[in-house]
Coordinates of C-alpha atoms in Angstrom, one line a residue:
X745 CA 0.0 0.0 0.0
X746 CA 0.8 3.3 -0.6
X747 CA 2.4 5.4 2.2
X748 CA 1.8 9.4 2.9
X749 CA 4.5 11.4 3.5
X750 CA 5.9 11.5 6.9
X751 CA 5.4 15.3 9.2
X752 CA 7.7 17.7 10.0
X753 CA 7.7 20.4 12.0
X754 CA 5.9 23.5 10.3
X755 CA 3.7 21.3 8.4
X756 CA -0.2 21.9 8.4
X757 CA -2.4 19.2 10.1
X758 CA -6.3 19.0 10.5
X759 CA -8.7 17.6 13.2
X760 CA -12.0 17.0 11.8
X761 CA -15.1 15.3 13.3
X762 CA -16.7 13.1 11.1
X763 CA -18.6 11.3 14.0
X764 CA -20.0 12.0 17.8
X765 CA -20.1 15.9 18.7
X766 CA -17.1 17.3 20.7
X767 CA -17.1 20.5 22.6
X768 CA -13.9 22.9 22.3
X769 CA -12.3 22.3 25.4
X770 CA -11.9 18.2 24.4
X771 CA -9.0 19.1 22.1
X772 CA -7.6 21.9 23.6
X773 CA -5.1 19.3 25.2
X774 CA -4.1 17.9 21.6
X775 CA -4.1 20.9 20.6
X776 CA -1.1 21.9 22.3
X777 CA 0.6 18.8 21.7
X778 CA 0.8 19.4 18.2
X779 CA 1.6 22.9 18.8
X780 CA 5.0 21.1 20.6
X781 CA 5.9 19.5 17.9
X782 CA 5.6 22.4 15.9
X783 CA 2.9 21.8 13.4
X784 CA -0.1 24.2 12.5
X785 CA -3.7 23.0 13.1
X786 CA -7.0 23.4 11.0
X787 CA -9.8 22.7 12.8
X788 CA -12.4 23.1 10.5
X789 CA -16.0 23.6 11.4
X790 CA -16.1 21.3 14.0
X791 CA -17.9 22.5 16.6
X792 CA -21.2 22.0 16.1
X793 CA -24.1 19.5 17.0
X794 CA -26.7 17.5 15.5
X795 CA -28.2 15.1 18.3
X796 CA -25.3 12.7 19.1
X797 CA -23.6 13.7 15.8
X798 CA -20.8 16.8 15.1
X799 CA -23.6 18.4 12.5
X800 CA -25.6 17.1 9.9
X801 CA -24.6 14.3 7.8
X802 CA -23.8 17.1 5.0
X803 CA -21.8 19.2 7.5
X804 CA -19.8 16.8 8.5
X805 CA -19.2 15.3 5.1
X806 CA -18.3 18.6 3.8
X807 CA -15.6 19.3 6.7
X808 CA -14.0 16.1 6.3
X809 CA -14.2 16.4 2.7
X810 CA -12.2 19.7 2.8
X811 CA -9.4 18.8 4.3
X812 CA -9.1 15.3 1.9
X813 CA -8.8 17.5 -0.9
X814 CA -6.7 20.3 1.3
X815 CA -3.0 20.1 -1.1
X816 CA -1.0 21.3 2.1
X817 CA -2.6 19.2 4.4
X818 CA -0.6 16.4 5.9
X819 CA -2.2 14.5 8.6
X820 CA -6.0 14.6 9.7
X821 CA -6.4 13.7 13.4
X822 CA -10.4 12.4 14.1
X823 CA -11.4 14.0 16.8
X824 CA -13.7 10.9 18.0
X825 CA -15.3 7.8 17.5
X826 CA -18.6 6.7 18.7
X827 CA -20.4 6.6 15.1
X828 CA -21.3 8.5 12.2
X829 CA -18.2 7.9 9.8
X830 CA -20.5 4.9 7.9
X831 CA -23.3 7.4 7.1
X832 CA -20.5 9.3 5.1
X833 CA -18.4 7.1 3.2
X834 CA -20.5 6.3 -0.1
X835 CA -20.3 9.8 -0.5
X836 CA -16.8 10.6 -0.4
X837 CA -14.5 11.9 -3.0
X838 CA -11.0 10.5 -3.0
X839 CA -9.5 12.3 -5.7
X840 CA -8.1 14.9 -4.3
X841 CA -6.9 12.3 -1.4
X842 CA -5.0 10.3 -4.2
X843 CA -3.4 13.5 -5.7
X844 CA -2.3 14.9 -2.3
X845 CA -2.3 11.4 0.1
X846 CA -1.9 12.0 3.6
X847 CA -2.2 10.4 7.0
X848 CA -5.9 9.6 8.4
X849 CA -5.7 8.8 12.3
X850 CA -7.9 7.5 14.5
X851 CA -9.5 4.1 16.3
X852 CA -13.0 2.5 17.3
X853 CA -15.4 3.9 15.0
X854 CA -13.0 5.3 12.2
X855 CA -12.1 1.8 11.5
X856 CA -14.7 1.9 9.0
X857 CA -12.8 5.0 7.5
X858 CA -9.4 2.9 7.2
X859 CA -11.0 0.1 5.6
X860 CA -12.3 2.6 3.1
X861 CA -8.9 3.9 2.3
X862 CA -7.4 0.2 1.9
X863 CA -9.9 -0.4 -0.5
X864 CA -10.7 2.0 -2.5
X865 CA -6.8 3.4 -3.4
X866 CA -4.4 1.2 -1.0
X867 CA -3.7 3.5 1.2
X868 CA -2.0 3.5 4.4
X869 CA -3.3 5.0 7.7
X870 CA -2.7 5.2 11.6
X871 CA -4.9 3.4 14.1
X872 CA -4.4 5.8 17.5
X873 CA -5.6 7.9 20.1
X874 CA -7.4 10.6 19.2
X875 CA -7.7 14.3 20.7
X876 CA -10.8 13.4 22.5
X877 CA -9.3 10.1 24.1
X878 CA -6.2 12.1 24.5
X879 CA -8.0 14.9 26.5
X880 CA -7.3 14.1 30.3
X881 CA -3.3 13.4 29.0
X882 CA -0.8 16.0 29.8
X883 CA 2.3 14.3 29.7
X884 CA 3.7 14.2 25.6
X885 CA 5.7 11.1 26.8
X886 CA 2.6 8.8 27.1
X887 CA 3.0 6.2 25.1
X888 CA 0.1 7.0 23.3
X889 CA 1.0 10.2 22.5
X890 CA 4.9 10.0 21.7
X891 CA 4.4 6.5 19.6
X892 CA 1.6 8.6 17.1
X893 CA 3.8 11.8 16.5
X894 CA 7.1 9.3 16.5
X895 CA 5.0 7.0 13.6
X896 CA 3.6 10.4 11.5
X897 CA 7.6 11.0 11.4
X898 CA 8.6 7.7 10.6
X899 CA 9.9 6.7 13.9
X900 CA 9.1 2.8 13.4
X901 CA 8.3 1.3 16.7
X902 CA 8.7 -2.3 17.6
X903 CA 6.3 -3.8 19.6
X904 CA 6.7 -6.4 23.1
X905 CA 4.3 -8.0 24.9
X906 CA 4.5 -10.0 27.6
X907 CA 3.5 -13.6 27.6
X908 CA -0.3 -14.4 27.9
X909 CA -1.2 -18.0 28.2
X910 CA -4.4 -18.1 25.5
X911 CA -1.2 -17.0 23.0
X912 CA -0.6 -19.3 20.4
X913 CA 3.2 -19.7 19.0
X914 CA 4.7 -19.4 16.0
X915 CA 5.8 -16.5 13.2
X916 CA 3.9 -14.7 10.8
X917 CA 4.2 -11.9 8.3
X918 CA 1.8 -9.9 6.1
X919 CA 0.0 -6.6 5.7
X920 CA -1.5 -5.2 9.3
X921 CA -4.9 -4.9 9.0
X922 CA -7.9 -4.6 11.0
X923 CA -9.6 -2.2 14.1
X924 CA -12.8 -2.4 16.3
X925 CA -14.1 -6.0 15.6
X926 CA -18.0 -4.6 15.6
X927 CA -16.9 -2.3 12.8
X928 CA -15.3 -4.9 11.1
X929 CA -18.5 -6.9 11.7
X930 CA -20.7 -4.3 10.2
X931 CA -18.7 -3.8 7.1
X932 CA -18.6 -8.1 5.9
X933 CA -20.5 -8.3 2.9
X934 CA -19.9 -4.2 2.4
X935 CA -17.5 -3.0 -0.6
X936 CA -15.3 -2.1 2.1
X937 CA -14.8 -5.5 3.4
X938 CA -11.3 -6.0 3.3
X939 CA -9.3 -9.5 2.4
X940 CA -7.7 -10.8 4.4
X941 CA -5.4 -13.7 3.2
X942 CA -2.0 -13.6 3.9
X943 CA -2.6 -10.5 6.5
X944 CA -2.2 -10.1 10.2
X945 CA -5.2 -9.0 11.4
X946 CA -5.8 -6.7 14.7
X947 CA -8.8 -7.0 16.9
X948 CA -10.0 -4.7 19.6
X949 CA -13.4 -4.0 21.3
X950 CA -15.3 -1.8 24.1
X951 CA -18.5 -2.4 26.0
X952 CA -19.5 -5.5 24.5
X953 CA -21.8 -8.4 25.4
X954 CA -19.8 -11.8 25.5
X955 CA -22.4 -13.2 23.5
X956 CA -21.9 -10.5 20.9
X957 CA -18.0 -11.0 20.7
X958 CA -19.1 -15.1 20.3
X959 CA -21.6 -14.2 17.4
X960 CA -19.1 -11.8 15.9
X961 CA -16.3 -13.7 15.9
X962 CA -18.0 -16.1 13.9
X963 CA -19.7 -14.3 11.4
X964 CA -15.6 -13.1 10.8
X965 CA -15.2 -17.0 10.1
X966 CA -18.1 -17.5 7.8
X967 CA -17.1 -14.3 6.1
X968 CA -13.9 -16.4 5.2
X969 CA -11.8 -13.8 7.4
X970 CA -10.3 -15.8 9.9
X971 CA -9.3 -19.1 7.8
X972 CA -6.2 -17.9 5.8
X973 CA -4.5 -15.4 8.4
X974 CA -0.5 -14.9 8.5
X975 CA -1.5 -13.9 12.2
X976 CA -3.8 -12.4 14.8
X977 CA -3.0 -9.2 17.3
X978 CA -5.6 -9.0 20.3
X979 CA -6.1 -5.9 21.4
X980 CA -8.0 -4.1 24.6
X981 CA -11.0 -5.9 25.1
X982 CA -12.4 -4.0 27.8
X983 CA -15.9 -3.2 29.6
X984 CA -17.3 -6.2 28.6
X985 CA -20.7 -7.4 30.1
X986 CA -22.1 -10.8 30.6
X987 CA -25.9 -12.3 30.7
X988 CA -28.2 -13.2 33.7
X989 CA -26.9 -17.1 32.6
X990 CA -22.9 -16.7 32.2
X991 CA -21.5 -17.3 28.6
X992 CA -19.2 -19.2 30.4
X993 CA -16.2 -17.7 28.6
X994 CA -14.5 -14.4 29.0
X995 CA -14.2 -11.9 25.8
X996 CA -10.3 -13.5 25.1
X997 CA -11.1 -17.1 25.4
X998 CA -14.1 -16.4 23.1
X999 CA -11.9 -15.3 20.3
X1000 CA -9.0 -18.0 20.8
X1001 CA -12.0 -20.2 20.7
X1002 CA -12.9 -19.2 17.4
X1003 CA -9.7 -19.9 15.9
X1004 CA -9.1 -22.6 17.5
X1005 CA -8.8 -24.8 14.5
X1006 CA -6.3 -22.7 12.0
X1007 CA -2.6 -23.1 12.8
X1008 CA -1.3 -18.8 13.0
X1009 CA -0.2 -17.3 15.8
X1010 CA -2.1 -15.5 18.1
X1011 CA -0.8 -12.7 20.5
X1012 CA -3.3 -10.9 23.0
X1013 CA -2.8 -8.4 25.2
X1014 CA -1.1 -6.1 22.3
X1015 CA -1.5 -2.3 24.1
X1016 CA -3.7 -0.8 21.7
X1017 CA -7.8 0.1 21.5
X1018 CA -10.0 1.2 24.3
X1019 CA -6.7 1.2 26.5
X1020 CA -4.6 3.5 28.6
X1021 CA -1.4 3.5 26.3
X1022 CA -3.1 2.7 22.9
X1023 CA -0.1 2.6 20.6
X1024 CA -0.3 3.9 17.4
X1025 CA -0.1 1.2 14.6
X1026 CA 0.5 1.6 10.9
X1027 CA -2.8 -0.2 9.0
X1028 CA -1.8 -1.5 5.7
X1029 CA 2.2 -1.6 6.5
X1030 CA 4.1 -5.0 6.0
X1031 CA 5.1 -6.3 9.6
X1032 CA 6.3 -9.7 10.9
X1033 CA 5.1 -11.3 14.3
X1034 CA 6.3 -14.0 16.6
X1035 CA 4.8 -15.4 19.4
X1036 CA 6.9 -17.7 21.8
X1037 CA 7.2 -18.9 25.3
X1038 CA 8.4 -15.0 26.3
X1039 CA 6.0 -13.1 24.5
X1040 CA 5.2 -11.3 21.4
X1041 CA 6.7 -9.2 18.9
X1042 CA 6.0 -7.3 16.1
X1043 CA 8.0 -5.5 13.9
X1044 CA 7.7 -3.2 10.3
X1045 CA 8.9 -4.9 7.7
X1046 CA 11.0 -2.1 5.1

């Protein structure tokens, strides 16, 4: 896939809401962590509200639009998840974007935006925090913060995890894709389902019924998603809820239960999703994995 350029100070960036509302004061704190690493920010029209949404579909279209077409433009931060991005994406434009590529960052909901860019052109883009999750963070050495602004300059990181006994050994390599597992589940059978042979595929997920990660997982394996997999990276699966009558299986054994049968490694407990310390990840970059009796690690492949 192709890459954006990499940002450097003096370079304009954006912050656009393409989902859930956010008042002024939620990226005030991103704000000025941009402003240390010496970049200019466009916020757009941002600040407005249309029931849980940042404006009308239109508005919010528009906005986002914008700053895909923007030539000078080199990043756009998202301000928030939640949802909304879906109700936009049949209507958006990508020439511009494939003239002047840039980075698109964000998690949870905005999933459905990388999948979007993979598909359409093949191109790259940054599953991280964004301002809104970054909002209570004042420290720029937070691992969430400092690996996004080390990735949008190329910084590379590679990532260890400890060992968690549902891992399954072995190597893999392939393209990293993937994001929030009920957005992935909403887009199978969608133009903007992405394949998935050969990749390694990340998982995360918030406030979830165990059921509902069951039910998902293996509509993922019907899809034909799961069967050919270089790898799998479990993220934060956190806040989930069970019934009256147990599932009987917590949210990680669910989903090392549902691939249960394939032979690639698995890795949970990768720090990234609906986690303190969500570390930025490149979607659509080439990395290698390996899982053994110490752990996990993933690298970028050059």
């Amino acid at each position: 896939m192709q890459l954006p350029p990499y940002v450097k100070s003096g370079d304009l960036v954006s912050i656009s809401a393409p989902t859930r509302w956010v008042d002024p004061e939620d990226i005030q704190n991103f704000v000025s962590f941009l402003e240390q690493e010496g970049l200019q920010t466009m916020t757009g029209s941002i600040f407005t509200r249309h029931h849980q949404f940042a404006g009308e579909d239109k508005d919010r279209l528009d906005d986002l639009q914008q700053m895909l077409d923007h030539p000078d433009i080199r990043a756009i931060f998202c301000a928030r998840g939640g949802y909304g991005i879906i109700r936009l994406l049949s209507k958006i434009d990508l020439k511009g974007f494939a003239e002047h590529p840039k980075w698109v960052i964000g998690f949870s909901d905005i999933t459905a935006l990388h999948a979007f860019l993979q598909m359409r052109i093949g191109v790259a883009s940054i599953h991280a925090a964004m301002p809104y999750t970054l909002r209570d963070v004042t420290d720029a050495d937070d691992s969430a913060v400092s690996s996004l602004f080390g990735i949008l300059k190329g910084e590379l990181p590679t990532y260890t995890v400890p060992a968690n006994p549902l891992n399954r050994k072995g190597k893999g390599s392939g393209i990293l894709l993937g994001g929030n597992l009920s957005v992935l589940y909403s887009l199978t059978g969608t133009l903007f389902q992405f394949p998935t042979r050969g990749a390694i595929l990340f998982l995360e997920d918030v406030d979830e019924y165990l059921y509902h990660i069951d039910r998902m997982m293996q509509n993922l394996k019907l899809a034909g998603m799961l069967e050919n997999l270089a790898g799998l990276v479990v993220g934060g699966l956190t806040d989930m809820h069970d019934n009256e009558v147990p599932f009987g299986m917590d949210a990680a054994e669910i989903i090392r239960s549902a691939v249960e049968e394939f032979d690639f490694p698995v890795c949970f407990d990768f720090p990234a999703g609906h986690v303190e310390g969500n570390m930025a990840m490149v979607l659509g970059r080439q990395v290698s994995m390996e899982v053994n009796q110490d752990g996990s690690q993933l690298d970028y492949i050059d």
